[in-house]
Short mmCIF file of C-alpha atoms and ligand atoms in Angstrom, two decimals:
data_model
loop_
_atom_site.label_atom_id
_atom_site.label_comp_id
_atom_site.label_asym_id
_atom_site.label_seq_id
_atom_site.Cartn_x
_atom_site.Cartn_y
_atom_site.Cartn_z
CA UNK F 1495 21.15 15.40 -16.86
CA UNK F 1496 21.89 16.76 -14.22
CA UNK F 1497 20.50 20.29 -15.68
CA UNK F 1498 17.58 18.54 -17.86
CA UNK F 1499 16.70 16.89 -14.14
CA UNK F 1500 16.59 20.28 -12.22
CA UNK F 1501 14.49 22.09 -15.09
CA UNK F 1502 12.23 19.64 -15.09
CA UNK F 1503 11.50 19.18 -11.27
CA UNK F 1504 11.67 23.14 -10.72
CA UNK F 1505 8.88 23.60 -13.49
CA UNK F 1506 6.43 21.14 -11.83
CA UNK F 1507 6.82 22.91 -8.42
CA UNK F 1508 4.27 25.29 -6.83
CA UNK F 1509 6.35 28.45 -6.63
CA UNK F 1510 6.40 28.72 -2.74
CA UNK F 1511 8.36 25.69 -2.29
CA UNK F 1512 12.23 25.82 -2.06
CA UNK F 1513 13.91 23.23 -3.79
CA UNK F 1514 16.98 21.86 -1.64
CA UNK F 1515 19.49 19.85 -4.05
CA UNK F 1516 21.07 17.30 -2.50
CA UNK F 1517 24.05 16.72 -3.39
CA UNK F 1518 26.26 14.09 -1.18
CA UNK F 1519 28.48 11.95 -2.39
CA UNK F 1520 28.83 13.94 -5.50
CA UNK F 1521 31.61 15.51 -6.84
CA UNK F 1522 32.47 18.98 -7.36
CA UNK F 1523 31.57 19.24 -11.24
CA UNK F 1524 28.15 17.68 -10.45
CA UNK F 1525 27.54 20.34 -7.94
CA UNK F 1526 29.02 22.99 -10.71
CA UNK F 1527 26.91 22.25 -13.27
CA UNK F 1528 23.77 22.26 -11.21
CA UNK F 1529 24.85 25.51 -10.29
CA UNK F 1530 25.46 26.38 -13.81
CA UNK F 1531 21.86 25.65 -14.19
CA UNK F 1532 20.87 28.45 -11.47
CA UNK F 1533 20.99 26.22 -8.67
CA UNK F 1534 21.87 28.12 -5.20
CA UNK F 1535 20.58 25.64 -2.45
CA UNK F 1536 22.27 22.54 -1.69
CA UNK F 1537 21.76 20.36 0.95
CA UNK F 1538 24.53 17.99 2.27
CA UNK F 1539 24.96 15.06 5.17
CA UNK F 1540 28.81 15.37 6.24
CA UNK F 1541 29.97 18.26 7.73
CA UNK F 1542 33.65 18.12 6.91
CA UNK F 1543 32.04 17.23 3.17
CA UNK F 1544 29.98 20.33 3.18
CA UNK F 1545 32.94 22.65 4.54
CA UNK F 1546 35.09 21.16 1.31
CA UNK F 1547 33.02 21.94 -0.93
CA UNK F 1548 31.46 25.73 0.58
CA UNK F 1549 35.72 26.19 0.62
CA UNK F 1550 35.74 25.07 -3.26
CA UNK F 1551 32.35 26.73 -4.81
CA UNK F 1552 30.93 30.22 -5.65
CA UNK F 1553 30.05 31.78 -2.16
CA UNK F 1554 26.42 32.73 -2.98
CA UNK F 1555 25.36 29.43 -2.85
CA UNK F 1556 23.29 28.60 0.55
CA UNK F 1557 24.54 25.40 2.38
CA UNK F 1558 21.88 23.30 3.91
CA UNK F 1559 23.15 20.51 6.65
CA UNK F 1560 20.22 17.91 6.20
CA UNK F 1561 22.10 14.76 7.99
CA UNK F 1562 22.64 13.83 11.72
CA UNK F 1563 24.83 16.15 13.48
CA UNK F 1564 27.81 15.56 15.29
CA UNK F 1565 27.81 18.13 17.88
CA UNK F 1566 31.56 18.12 17.93
CA UNK F 1567 32.24 19.13 14.40
CA UNK F 1568 29.28 22.08 14.33
CA UNK F 1569 32.18 24.92 15.04
CA UNK F 1570 33.50 23.33 11.79
CA UNK F 1571 30.72 25.23 10.04
CA UNK F 1572 29.19 27.95 12.09
CA UNK F 1573 30.48 30.84 10.00
CA UNK F 1574 28.40 29.87 6.88
CA UNK F 1575 26.32 27.16 7.21
CA UNK F 1576 22.30 28.86 5.98
CA UNK F 1577 19.65 25.67 7.56
CA UNK F 1578 19.87 22.97 9.89
CA UNK F 1579 17.54 20.77 9.07
CA UNK F 1580 18.09 17.42 11.84
CA UNK F 1581 18.52 19.03 14.90
CA UNK F 1582 16.85 16.74 17.51
CA UNK F 1583 17.80 17.85 20.71
CA UNK F 1584 18.34 21.14 22.91
CA UNK F 1585 21.56 19.73 23.96
CA UNK F 1586 22.29 20.28 19.92
CA UNK F 1587 20.83 23.65 19.45
CA UNK F 1588 22.61 25.32 22.48
CA UNK F 1589 25.78 24.13 20.37
CA UNK F 1590 25.13 25.86 17.64
CA UNK F 1591 23.87 28.80 19.74
CA UNK F 1592 27.16 28.50 21.25
CA UNK F 1593 29.00 28.61 17.96
CA UNK F 1594 27.13 30.56 16.29
CA UNK F 1595 27.51 33.81 18.82
CA UNK F 1596 31.31 33.28 18.10
CA UNK F 1597 30.70 34.12 14.46
CA UNK F 1598 28.31 36.68 15.96
CA UNK F 1599 25.25 35.32 13.67
CA UNK F 1600 22.31 33.48 14.24
CA UNK F 1601 21.80 30.17 12.11
CA UNK F 1602 18.30 29.08 11.50
CA UNK F 1603 17.36 25.63 12.47
CA UNK F 1604 14.52 23.00 11.69
CA UNK F 1605 13.62 20.39 14.68
CA UNK F 1606 13.21 17.02 13.34
CA UNK F 1607 10.37 15.23 14.05
CA UNK F 1608 9.68 11.41 14.16
CA UNK F 1609 7.07 10.98 11.89
CA UNK F 1610 7.91 7.66 10.54
CA UNK F 1611 7.21 4.30 12.06
CA UNK F 1612 10.71 2.58 11.63
CA UNK F 1613 12.94 2.61 14.62
CA UNK F 1614 15.78 3.94 12.54
CA UNK F 1615 15.12 7.11 11.93
CA UNK F 1616 16.10 10.26 14.59
CA UNK F 1617 13.78 12.70 15.48
CA UNK F 1618 11.47 13.85 18.13
CA UNK F 1619 7.94 13.65 18.68
CA UNK F 1620 5.94 15.67 18.61
CA UNK F 1621 5.49 16.40 22.97
CA UNK F 1622 9.77 16.29 23.09
CA UNK F 1623 9.12 19.60 20.34
CA UNK F 1624 6.20 21.12 22.68
CA UNK F 1625 8.74 20.69 25.81
CA UNK F 1626 11.38 22.10 24.03
CA UNK F 1627 9.20 25.59 22.67
CA UNK F 1628 8.63 25.51 26.91
CA UNK F 1629 11.93 25.54 27.70
CA UNK F 1630 13.71 28.61 29.83
CA UNK F 1631 16.91 27.67 28.68
CA UNK F 1632 15.47 27.23 24.76
CA UNK F 1633 14.64 30.90 24.86
CA UNK F 1634 17.87 32.37 26.48
CA UNK F 1635 18.95 30.92 22.99
CA UNK F 1636 19.50 34.56 21.22
CA UNK F 1637 21.91 32.99 18.42
CA UNK F 1638 19.47 30.11 16.95
CA UNK F 1639 16.52 30.73 15.28
CA UNK F 1640 13.77 27.82 14.79
CA UNK F 1641 12.20 28.06 11.70
CA UNK F 1642 10.48 24.87 10.94
CA UNK F 1643 10.25 21.14 11.51
CA UNK F 1644 11.95 18.32 9.14
CA UNK F 1645 10.38 15.24 8.92
CA UNK F 1646 11.40 11.84 6.65
CA UNK F 1647 8.53 9.30 6.02
CA UNK F 1648 8.87 5.68 6.08
CA UNK F 1649 10.85 3.80 3.56
CA UNK F 1650 8.07 2.41 1.63
CA UNK F 1651 5.47 2.52 -1.48
CA UNK F 1652 2.13 2.41 0.90
CA UNK F 1653 1.15 5.60 -0.44
CA UNK F 1654 -1.65 5.60 2.54
CA UNK F 1655 0.62 5.29 5.33
CA UNK F 1656 3.88 8.10 3.49
CA UNK F 1657 0.26 10.65 3.07
CA UNK F 1658 -0.46 9.45 6.74
CA UNK F 1659 2.51 10.79 8.01
CA UNK F 1660 3.30 13.84 6.20
CA UNK F 1661 -0.26 15.26 7.58
CA UNK F 1662 0.64 14.97 10.80
CA UNK F 1663 3.52 16.49 10.47
CA UNK F 1664 2.10 19.43 8.36
CA UNK F 1665 -0.86 19.75 11.00
CA UNK F 1666 1.54 19.68 14.09
CA UNK F 1667 2.86 22.66 12.14
CA UNK F 1668 0.17 24.80 11.74
CA UNK F 1669 -0.43 24.29 15.39
CA UNK F 1670 2.40 25.74 16.72
CA UNK F 1671 2.91 28.64 14.43
CA UNK F 1672 -0.75 29.80 15.64
CA UNK F 1673 1.73 30.10 18.90
CA UNK F 1674 4.94 30.93 17.12
CA UNK F 1675 5.51 33.42 14.09
CA UNK F 1676 8.82 32.88 13.32
CA UNK F 1677 7.70 29.23 12.22
CA UNK F 1678 7.80 29.14 8.12
CA UNK F 1679 9.36 25.78 6.96
CA UNK F 1680 8.02 22.86 7.08
CA UNK F 1681 11.16 20.45 5.00
CA UNK F 1682 9.16 17.07 3.60
CA UNK F 1683 9.73 15.26 0.56
CA UNK F 1684 12.54 13.74 -0.83
CA UNK F 1685 13.19 12.04 -5.05
CA UNK F 1686 10.89 9.17 -4.19
CA UNK F 1687 7.64 11.04 -2.55
CA UNK F 1688 8.63 15.13 -2.85
CA UNK F 1689 5.01 15.51 -4.75
CA UNK F 1690 3.10 13.75 -2.04
CA UNK F 1691 5.10 15.47 0.75
CA UNK F 1692 3.71 18.82 -1.25
CA UNK F 1693 0.14 18.11 -1.88
CA UNK F 1694 -0.15 17.56 2.14
CA UNK F 1695 1.80 20.69 3.13
CA UNK F 1696 5.47 20.40 2.47
CA UNK F 1697 7.33 23.95 1.35
CA UNK F 1698 11.31 22.80 1.21
CA UNK F 1699 11.38 19.63 -0.51
CA UNK F 1700 15.34 17.20 0.00
CA UNK F 1701 16.18 16.14 -3.26
CA UNK F 1702 19.02 13.66 -4.67
CA UNK F 1703 19.24 11.10 -6.78
CA UNK F 1704 16.38 12.74 -9.10
CA UNK F 1705 18.78 15.47 -9.85
CA UNK F 1706 22.28 13.99 -9.72
CA UNK F 1707 21.62 9.92 -10.24
CA UNK F 1708 21.85 7.26 -7.94
CA UNK F 1709 24.93 7.21 -4.86
CA UNK F 1710 26.99 4.24 -4.73
CA UNK F 1711 27.09 4.83 -1.02
CA UNK F 1712 24.85 7.02 1.60
C1 PLP W 2403 20.02 11.87 1.62
C2 PLP W 2403 19.03 12.51 2.00
C3 PLP W 2403 17.98 12.91 0.62
C4 PLP W 2403 17.78 13.10 -0.71
O1 PLP W 2403 17.94 11.58 -0.95
P1 PLP W 2403 16.92 11.31 -2.48
O2 PLP W 2403 16.17 9.88 -1.99
O3 PLP W 2403 18.02 10.96 -2.89
O4 PLP W 2403 16.19 12.18 -3.00
C5 PLP W 2403 16.99 13.82 1.59
N1 PLP W 2403 16.93 13.88 2.88
C6 PLP W 2403 17.54 13.08 3.60
C7 PLP W 2403 17.76 13.85 4.99
C8 PLP W 2403 19.00 12.47 3.25
O5 PLP W 2403 19.90 12.26 3.68
#
């Protein structure tokens, strides 16, 4: 079913939208099936699990870290991670920069914006993001590149609310884009809400259960 799910989703996507196949908790065989169907971008939310999968699978896969980051584990993925979605502090950006430097590379990052009304979600306010962009310390980080923003909407069926949350981030993204040409990725939308997120400006979606099926945990 994985192959069929992937084909169906991909056919429905506008060309400018990147599909991140969220494979957290899923066994290698599932990732191999997606790979055989042509999928090359995978998202994981635990660093150790991503490292294990990276070691076991073909090296042309692009690995995205989509979960909340534990700073002390950044070093384990610094040599291969393609994009880190969930960065929510300058402190974490500094650690990523430090580890990237050790491998003489630059790591692409997305700042996670807080768009959900729920208290439980991680992320930065728009004000905090602007403060980071303006800070001297940020400008000194040469081994990271902030290429956009990531947002998770409230867990709700209320389409009006979802729409408002996606649009708020889209507007903020467009505003900052005029000041920083490196910004080109807006990561919004999961299995339950990606069509709406795309219609509101997302160009990167993180889809797990709609490809790999229901997860028992995480
Ligand atoms: C698990 C996860 C997803 C995918 O969720 P689905 O509902 O299974 O598509 C997307 N983004 C983040 C940050 C996640 O942790």
